[in-house]
PDB file of C-alpha atoms in Angstrom:
ATOM      1  CA  MET O   6     -30.062-163.148 -99.606  1.00  0.00           C
ATOM      2  CA  PRO O   7     -33.315-162.268-101.027  1.00  0.00           C
ATOM      3  CA  VAL O   8     -35.284-159.878-101.588  1.00  0.00           C
ATOM      4  CA  ALA O   9     -39.066-158.748-101.192  1.00  0.00           C
ATOM      5  CA  VAL O  10     -40.644-155.448-100.744  1.00  0.00           C
ATOM      6  CA  ILE O  11     -44.587-155.635 -98.815  1.00  0.00           C
ATOM      7  CA  THR O  12     -46.462-152.873 -98.438  1.00  0.00           C
ATOM      8  CA  GLY O  13     -48.767-152.446 -96.292  1.00  0.00           C
ATOM      9  CA  ALA O  14     -45.808-154.106 -93.252  1.00  0.00           C
ATOM     10  CA  SER O  15     -45.652-151.817 -90.567  1.00  0.00           C
ATOM     11  CA  LYS O  16     -49.163-154.054 -88.473  1.00  0.00           C
ATOM     12  CA  GLY O  17     -51.108-156.818 -89.766  1.00  0.00           C
ATOM     13  CA  LEU O  18     -50.558-159.541 -92.243  1.00  0.00           C
ATOM     14  CA  GLY O  19     -48.038-157.518 -93.297  1.00  0.00           C
ATOM     15  CA  ARG O  20     -45.480-157.552 -90.676  1.00  0.00           C
ATOM     16  CA  ALA O  21     -46.300-161.240 -89.905  1.00  0.00           C
ATOM     17  CA  LEU O  22     -45.060-161.998 -93.418  1.00  0.00           C
ATOM     18  CA  ALA O  23     -42.727-159.683 -92.796  1.00  0.00           C
ATOM     19  CA  GLU O  24     -41.052-161.674 -89.327  1.00  0.00           C
ATOM     20  CA  ALA O  25     -41.240-164.917 -91.085  1.00  0.00           C
ATOM     21  CA  LEU O  26     -38.981-163.716 -94.267  1.00  0.00           C
ATOM     22  CA  ALA O  27     -36.872-162.260 -91.632  1.00  0.00           C
ATOM     23  CA  GLU O  28     -36.207-165.129 -90.125  1.00  0.00           C
ATOM     24  CA  ARG O  29     -35.673-167.271 -93.570  1.00  0.00           C
ATOM     25  CA  GLY O  30     -32.593-164.467 -94.089  1.00  0.00           C
ATOM     26  CA  TRP O  31     -34.494-162.615 -95.687  1.00  0.00           C
ATOM     27  CA  ASP O  32     -33.973-159.134 -96.994  1.00  0.00           C
ATOM     28  CA  LEU O  33     -36.589-156.373 -96.356  1.00  0.00           C
ATOM     29  CA  VAL O  34     -37.505-153.590 -97.626  1.00  0.00           C
ATOM     30  CA  LEU O  35     -41.037-152.253 -95.955  1.00  0.00           C
ATOM     31  CA  GLY O  36     -44.078-149.821 -96.693  1.00  0.00           C
ATOM     32  CA  ALA O  37     -46.525-148.224 -94.903  1.00  0.00           C
ATOM     33  CA  ARG O  38     -48.396-145.249 -94.394  1.00  0.00           C
ATOM     34  CA  THR O  39     -47.805-144.599 -90.858  1.00  0.00           C
ATOM     35  CA  ALA O  40     -43.357-144.251 -90.405  1.00  0.00           C
ATOM     36  CA  SER O  41     -43.744-144.290 -86.178  1.00  0.00           C
ATOM     37  CA  ALA O  42     -45.523-147.974 -86.866  1.00  0.00           C
ATOM     38  CA  LEU O  43     -43.727-148.570 -90.016  1.00  0.00           C
ATOM     39  CA  GLN O  44     -40.450-147.354 -88.385  1.00  0.00           C
ATOM     40  CA  GLU O  45     -40.903-149.679 -85.067  1.00  0.00           C
ATOM     41  CA  SER O  46     -41.390-153.175 -86.809  1.00  0.00           C
ATOM     42  CA  ALA O  47     -38.174-152.567 -89.424  1.00  0.00           C
ATOM     43  CA  ARG O  48     -36.283-151.842 -86.118  1.00  0.00           C
ATOM     44  CA  HIS O  49     -37.759-155.030 -84.334  1.00  0.00           C
ATOM     45  CA  ILE O  50     -37.478-156.976 -87.239  1.00  0.00           C
ATOM     46  CA  GLY O  51     -33.958-156.217 -88.017  1.00  0.00           C
ATOM     47  CA  THR O  52     -32.904-156.683 -85.025  1.00  0.00           C
ATOM     48  CA  ALA O  53     -35.113-159.907 -83.756  1.00  0.00           C
ATOM     49  CA  TYR O  54     -33.062-161.848 -86.848  1.00  0.00           C
ATOM     50  CA  GLY O  55     -30.201-159.682 -87.701  1.00  0.00           C
ATOM     51  CA  THR O  56     -31.202-159.051 -91.986  1.00  0.00           C
ATOM     52  CA  ARG O  57     -31.028-155.877 -93.821  1.00  0.00           C
ATOM     53  CA  VAL O  58     -35.012-153.822 -93.413  1.00  0.00           C
ATOM     54  CA  VAL O  59     -35.185-150.894 -95.271  1.00  0.00           C
ATOM     55  CA  ALA O  60     -38.495-148.609 -94.275  1.00  0.00           C
ATOM     56  CA  VAL O  61     -39.531-146.459 -97.020  1.00  0.00           C
ATOM     57  CA  ALA O  62     -42.389-144.231 -95.675  1.00  0.00           C
ATOM     58  CA  GLY O  63     -45.008-143.237 -97.404  1.00  0.00           C
ATOM     59  CA  ASP O  64     -48.669-144.180 -99.138  1.00  0.00           C
ATOM     60  CA  VAL O  65     -48.610-146.586-102.012  1.00  0.00           C
ATOM     61  CA  THR O  66     -50.828-144.081-104.408  1.00  0.00           C
ATOM     62  CA  ASP O  67     -48.269-142.304-104.766  1.00  0.00           C
ATOM     63  CA  ALA O  68     -45.929-142.729-107.560  1.00  0.00           C
ATOM     64  CA  GLY O  69     -42.939-141.413-106.343  1.00  0.00           C
ATOM     65  CA  HIS O  70     -43.246-143.764-103.237  1.00  0.00           C
ATOM     66  CA  ARG O  71     -43.362-146.366-105.256  1.00  0.00           C
ATOM     67  CA  THR O  72     -40.162-145.575-107.796  1.00  0.00           C
ATOM     68  CA  GLU O  73     -38.455-145.414-103.765  1.00  0.00           C
ATOM     69  CA  LEU O  74     -40.041-148.541-102.966  1.00  0.00           C
ATOM     70  CA  VAL O  75     -38.041-150.294-105.163  1.00  0.00           C
ATOM     71  CA  ALA O  76     -35.004-148.247-105.489  1.00  0.00           C
ATOM     72  CA  ALA O  77     -34.617-149.402-101.790  1.00  0.00           C
ATOM     73  CA  ALA O  78     -34.584-153.028-103.433  1.00  0.00           C
ATOM     74  CA  ARG O  79     -32.210-152.914-105.984  1.00  0.00           C
ATOM     75  CA  GLY O  80     -29.846-151.015-103.649  1.00  0.00           C
ATOM     76  CA  LEU O  81     -30.260-154.054-101.230  1.00  0.00           C
ATOM     77  CA  GLY O  82     -29.603-155.957-104.041  1.00  0.00           C
ATOM     78  CA  GLY O  83     -32.463-156.720-106.540  1.00  0.00           C
ATOM     79  CA  LEU O  84     -35.945-157.906-105.969  1.00  0.00           C
ATOM     80  CA  ASP O  85     -36.623-161.927-105.486  1.00  0.00           C
ATOM     81  CA  LEU O  86     -40.337-160.917-104.198  1.00  0.00           C
ATOM     82  CA  LEU O  87     -43.659-158.179-104.143  1.00  0.00           C
ATOM     83  CA  VAL O  88     -46.603-158.759-102.147  1.00  0.00           C
ATOM     84  CA  SER O  89     -49.041-156.828-103.197  1.00  0.00           C
ATOM     85  CA  ASN O  90     -50.532-155.693 -99.074  1.00  0.00           C
ATOM     86  CA  ALA O  91     -51.277-152.271 -98.359  1.00  0.00           C
ATOM     87  CA  SER O  92     -55.581-151.714 -98.850  1.00  0.00           C
ATOM     88  CA  ALA O  93     -58.534-149.447 -98.296  1.00  0.00           C
ATOM     89  CA  LEU O  94     -62.162-150.493 -97.160  1.00  0.00           C
ATOM     90  CA  GLY O  95     -63.290-147.821 -99.093  1.00  0.00           C
ATOM     91  CA  ALA O  96     -65.684-146.511 -96.230  1.00  0.00           C
ATOM     92  CA  GLU O  97     -65.140-147.377 -92.648  1.00  0.00           C
ATOM     93  CA  PRO O  98     -67.569-148.903 -91.324  1.00  0.00           C
ATOM     94  CA  LEU O  99     -68.904-150.861 -94.360  1.00  0.00           C
ATOM     95  CA  VAL O 100     -71.521-149.922 -96.017  1.00  0.00           C
ATOM     96  CA  ARG O 101     -74.992-150.948 -98.491  1.00  0.00           C
ATOM     97  CA  LEU O 102     -73.616-150.194-102.111  1.00  0.00           C
ATOM     98  CA  GLU O 103     -77.103-147.726-101.965  1.00  0.00           C
ATOM     99  CA  ALA O 104     -74.823-146.148 -99.242  1.00  0.00           C
ATOM    100  CA  LEU O 105     -71.420-145.904-100.842  1.00  0.00           C
ATOM    101  CA  PRO O 106     -69.583-143.510-100.602  1.00  0.00           C
ATOM    102  CA  LEU O 107     -68.358-142.492-104.852  1.00  0.00           C
ATOM    103  CA  ASP O 108     -65.261-141.675-103.410  1.00  0.00           C
ATOM    104  CA  GLY O 109     -64.944-144.412-101.252  1.00  0.00           C
ATOM    105  CA  LEU O 110     -64.427-147.315-104.584  1.00  0.00           C
ATOM    106  CA  ARG O 111     -61.960-144.457-106.043  1.00  0.00           C
ATOM    107  CA  ALA O 112     -60.151-144.381-103.419  1.00  0.00           C
ATOM    108  CA  ALA O 113     -60.687-148.395-102.893  1.00  0.00           C
ATOM    109  CA  LEU O 114     -59.979-149.065-106.640  1.00  0.00           C
ATOM    110  CA  GLU O 115     -56.710-146.527-106.107  1.00  0.00           C
ATOM    111  CA  THR O 116     -55.345-147.834-103.468  1.00  0.00           C
ATOM    112  CA  ASN O 117     -55.931-152.347-104.084  1.00  0.00           C
ATOM    113  CA  VAL O 118     -55.723-151.839-107.788  1.00  0.00           C
ATOM    114  CA  VAL O 119     -54.409-149.170-109.533  1.00  0.00           C
ATOM    115  CA  ALA O 120     -50.957-148.871-107.408  1.00  0.00           C
ATOM    116  CA  ALA O 121     -51.228-152.513-106.589  1.00  0.00           C
ATOM    117  CA  LEU O 122     -50.319-152.777-110.766  1.00  0.00           C
ATOM    118  CA  GLY O 123     -47.983-149.831-111.324  1.00  0.00           C
ATOM    119  CA  LEU O 124     -45.746-151.052-108.649  1.00  0.00           C
ATOM    120  CA  VAL O 125     -45.862-154.502-110.447  1.00  0.00           C
ATOM    121  CA  GLN O 126     -44.915-151.911-113.170  1.00  0.00           C
ATOM    122  CA  GLU O 127     -42.105-150.569-111.796  1.00  0.00           C
ATOM    123  CA  ALA O 128     -40.573-153.317-110.177  1.00  0.00           C
ATOM    124  CA  LEU O 129     -40.659-155.645-113.179  1.00  0.00           C
ATOM    125  CA  PRO O 130     -36.942-155.542-114.794  1.00  0.00           C
ATOM    126  CA  LEU O 131     -35.727-156.218-110.914  1.00  0.00           C
ATOM    127  CA  LEU O 132     -38.627-159.382-111.077  1.00  0.00           C
ATOM    128  CA  ARG O 133     -37.299-160.406-114.689  1.00  0.00           C
ATOM    129  CA  ALA O 134     -33.581-160.491-113.823  1.00  0.00           C
ATOM    130  CA  ALA O 135     -34.479-162.769-110.387  1.00  0.00           C
ATOM    131  CA  GLU O 136     -33.498-166.177-110.325  1.00  0.00           C
ATOM    132  CA  ALA O 137     -37.260-167.053-109.319  1.00  0.00           C
ATOM    133  CA  GLY O 138     -39.367-164.022-108.982  1.00  0.00           C
ATOM    134  CA  THR O 139     -42.452-163.912-107.882  1.00  0.00           C
ATOM    135  CA  VAL O 140     -45.463-161.665-107.330  1.00  0.00           C
ATOM    136  CA  ILE O 141     -47.780-161.980-104.183  1.00  0.00           C
ATOM    137  CA  ALA O 142     -51.334-159.869-104.021  1.00  0.00           C
ATOM    138  CA  VAL O 143     -53.272-160.432-101.400  1.00  0.00           C
ATOM    139  CA  SER O 144     -56.981-161.313-102.253  1.00  0.00           C
ATOM    140  CA  SER O 145     -59.497-161.391-100.201  1.00  0.00           C
ATOM    141  CA  ASP O 146     -62.918-164.073-100.079  1.00  0.00           C
ATOM    142  CA  ALA O 147     -65.237-160.825-100.925  1.00  0.00           C
ATOM    143  CA  ALA O 148     -63.946-160.960-104.135  1.00  0.00           C
ATOM    144  CA  ALA O 149     -65.186-164.257-105.208  1.00  0.00           C
ATOM    145  CA  GLU O 150     -68.314-163.923-102.972  1.00  0.00           C
ATOM    146  CA  ALA O 151     -71.130-161.298-101.830  1.00  0.00           C
ATOM    147  CA  TYR O 152     -71.540-160.611 -99.249  1.00  0.00           C
ATOM    148  CA  GLU O 153     -73.592-157.477 -97.763  1.00  0.00           C
ATOM    149  CA  THR O 154     -71.869-154.525 -97.870  1.00  0.00           C
ATOM    150  CA  TRP O 155     -68.804-155.594 -99.078  1.00  0.00           C
ATOM    151  CA  GLY O 156     -69.522-154.375-102.499  1.00  0.00           C
ATOM    152  CA  GLY O 157     -67.272-152.082-102.844  1.00  0.00           C
ATOM    153  CA  TYR O 158     -64.231-153.242-101.452  1.00  0.00           C
ATOM    154  CA  GLY O 159     -65.030-156.801-103.147  1.00  0.00           C
ATOM    155  CA  ALA O 160     -65.115-155.707-106.301  1.00  0.00           C
ATOM    156  CA  SER O 161     -61.398-153.999-105.883  1.00  0.00           C
ATOM    157  CA  LYS O 162     -60.084-157.359-105.538  1.00  0.00           C
ATOM    158  CA  ALA O 163     -61.626-159.243-108.113  1.00  0.00           C
ATOM    159  CA  ALA O 164     -60.528-156.548-110.238  1.00  0.00           C
ATOM    160  CA  LEU O 165     -56.926-156.909-108.814  1.00  0.00           C
ATOM    161  CA  ASP O 166     -57.260-161.329-109.039  1.00  0.00           C
ATOM    162  CA  HIS O 167     -58.186-160.358-112.680  1.00  0.00           C
ATOM    163  CA  LEU O 168     -55.328-158.408-113.015  1.00  0.00           C
ATOM    164  CA  ALA O 169     -52.579-161.140-111.902  1.00  0.00           C
ATOM    165  CA  ALA O 170     -54.938-163.581-113.231  1.00  0.00           C
ATOM    166  CA  VAL O 171     -53.316-161.684-116.916  1.00  0.00           C
ATOM    167  CA  LEU O 172     -49.905-160.814-115.667  1.00  0.00           C
ATOM    168  CA  ALA O 173     -49.164-164.846-115.238  1.00  0.00           C
ATOM    169  CA  VAL O 174     -50.160-164.987-118.655  1.00  0.00           C
ATOM    170  CA  GLU O 175     -47.990-161.680-119.656  1.00  0.00           C
ATOM    171  CA  GLU O 176     -44.946-162.860-117.641  1.00  0.00           C
ATOM    172  CA  PRO O 177     -44.305-166.579-117.630  1.00  0.00           C
ATOM    173  CA  GLU O 178     -41.479-166.546-116.365  1.00  0.00           C
ATOM    174  CA  LEU O 179     -43.190-165.357-112.965  1.00  0.00           C
ATOM    175  CA  ARG O 180     -44.700-166.708-110.512  1.00  0.00           C
ATOM    176  CA  VAL O 181     -48.247-164.309-109.741  1.00  0.00           C
ATOM    177  CA  TRP O 182     -50.247-165.601-107.785  1.00  0.00           C
ATOM    178  CA  THR O 183     -53.579-164.218-106.147  1.00  0.00           C
ATOM    179  CA  VAL O 184     -53.584-165.595-102.044  1.00  0.00           C
ATOM    180  CA  ASP O 185     -56.880-165.085-100.312  1.00  0.00           C
ATOM    181  CA  PRO O 186     -55.613-165.369 -96.832  1.00  0.00           C
ATOM    182  CA  GLY O 187     -59.430-165.845 -95.037  1.00  0.00           C
ATOM    183  CA  ASP O 188     -60.639-164.391 -91.517  1.00  0.00           C
ATOM    184  CA  MET O 189     -57.898-162.433 -89.883  1.00  0.00           C
ATOM    185  CA  GLN O 190     -57.745-160.727 -86.790  1.00  0.00           C
ATOM    186  CA  THR O 191     -56.431-156.883 -88.169  1.00  0.00           C
ATOM    187  CA  ASP O 192     -57.355-153.810 -87.706  1.00  0.00           C
ATOM    188  CA  LEU O 193     -58.743-153.485 -91.028  1.00  0.00           C
ATOM    189  CA  TYR O 194     -61.859-155.713 -90.159  1.00  0.00           C
ATOM    190  CA  ALA O 195     -62.144-153.950 -87.381  1.00  0.00           C
ATOM    191  CA  ALA O 196     -61.970-150.549 -88.968  1.00  0.00           C
ATOM    192  CA  ALA O 197     -64.619-152.426 -91.399  1.00  0.00           C
ATOM    193  CA  VAL O 198     -66.912-154.145 -89.248  1.00  0.00           C
ATOM    194  CA  PRO O 199     -66.588-152.608 -85.456  1.00  0.00           C
ATOM    195  CA  GLY O 200     -68.068-154.248 -82.552  1.00  0.00           C
ATOM    196  CA  ASP O 201     -67.855-157.986 -84.340  1.00  0.00           C
ATOM    197  CA  ASP O 202     -65.809-159.769 -81.454  1.00  0.00           C
ATOM    198  CA  ASP O 203     -66.053-163.056 -83.095  1.00  0.00           C
ATOM    199  CA  PRO O 204     -62.451-165.156 -82.382  1.00  0.00           C
ATOM    200  CA  ARG O 205     -60.445-165.059 -85.902  1.00  0.00           C
ATOM    201  CA  PRO O 206     -57.279-166.067 -86.122  1.00  0.00           C
ATOM    202  CA  SER O 207     -54.823-164.188 -86.317  1.00  0.00           C
ATOM    203  CA  PRO O 208     -52.321-162.948 -89.475  1.00  0.00           C
ATOM    204  CA  ASP O 209     -49.549-165.023 -87.624  1.00  0.00           C
ATOM    205  CA  ALA O 210     -51.675-167.820 -88.034  1.00  0.00           C
ATOM    206  CA  VAL O 211     -52.140-168.026 -91.372  1.00  0.00           C
ATOM    207  CA  VAL O 212     -48.196-166.830 -92.430  1.00  0.00           C
ATOM    208  CA  PRO O 213     -47.467-170.677 -93.622  1.00  0.00           C
ATOM    209  CA  GLY O 214     -50.048-170.784 -96.029  1.00  0.00           C
ATOM    210  CA  PHE O 215     -47.676-168.290 -98.161  1.00  0.00           C
ATOM    211  CA  LEU O 216     -44.564-169.537 -97.065  1.00  0.00           C
ATOM    212  CA  ARG O 217     -46.064-172.692 -98.284  1.00  0.00           C
ATOM    213  CA  LEU O 218     -46.228-171.240-101.815  1.00  0.00           C
ATOM    214  CA  LEU O 219     -42.681-170.133-101.485  1.00  0.00           C
ATOM    215  CA  ASP O 220     -41.024-173.205-100.692  1.00  0.00           C
ATOM    216  CA  GLU O 221     -43.309-175.232-103.799  1.00  0.00           C
ATOM    217  CA  ARG O 222     -43.151-173.021-105.547  1.00  0.00           C
ATOM    218  CA  PRO O 223     -46.792-173.705-107.480  1.00  0.00           C
ATOM    219  CA  VAL O 224     -47.976-172.269-110.923  1.00  0.00           C
ATOM    220  CA  SER O 225     -49.518-168.967-111.015  1.00  0.00           C
ATOM    221  CA  GLY O 226     -52.943-168.633-109.863  1.00  0.00           C
ATOM    222  CA  ARG O 227     -55.126-167.773-106.758  1.00  0.00           C
ATOM    223  CA  TYR O 228     -55.410-170.067-103.758  1.00  0.00           C
ATOM    224  CA  THR O 229     -57.132-169.400-100.055  1.00  0.00           C
ATOM    225  CA  ALA O 230     -54.377-169.814 -97.091  1.00  0.00           C
ATOM    226  CA  PRO O 231     -56.980-172.124 -95.880  1.00  0.00           C
ATOM    227  CA  ALA O 232     -56.551-174.761 -98.598  1.00  0.00           C
ATOM    228  CA  LEU O 233     -52.419-174.205 -98.001  1.00  0.00           C
ATOM    229  CA  LEU O 234     -52.558-174.568 -94.435  1.00  0.00           C
ATOM    230  CA  GLN O 235     -55.072-177.838 -94.791  1.00  0.00           C
ATOM    231  CA  VAL O 236     -52.909-179.582 -97.280  1.00  0.00           C
ATOM    232  CA  ALA O 237     -49.250-178.916 -95.169  1.00  0.00           C
ATOM    233  CA  ARG O 238     -51.062-181.099 -92.066  1.00  0.00           C
TER     234      ARG O 238
END
């Protein structure tokens, strides 16, 4: 069975994507900081779909945790898909750049960029050995558009986009996709903009866009889930 590592997998998009892959028979290594929520997600997915699911609690900024995630994948037989989904905002709620704590910006860059690259570096030997090694970096429209208060987070995601683009050039045998999932109703968004009750799609609603990429394996590049879903219809 194919094996995926997904960070930020205890809830939201990470958990939704994990469930969709498990339904297709994938074995999973799931990472997140909150051990109790992660264990619950892993138990539910493993029981519901009968696949092997390994929960590895920890912070993706910790090199030891990244090593554990890849070691767990190796224990399942290899690594076919690495999904960097864990994210940090830099400030909760979001603030204008004039008020953005520099330590918050550093934290966003550490989680969204440095840790993502560190995990790729750890995983590359297994990804290169896979028949269809794939990296998905979860991006944001804030990486490409200028939205008030989203400057720090958007800058970190723009840097992630560029790292992924260079990785695709350097590793032409892999597929490397950055995916902007669009607006979603998640805890991350609620922390970013508390009190915004406008309706937004659930993470489950955008997962088919990710699955379309895995099914069709287009060239490495940047994709948006809404566009992928529109094409799918």
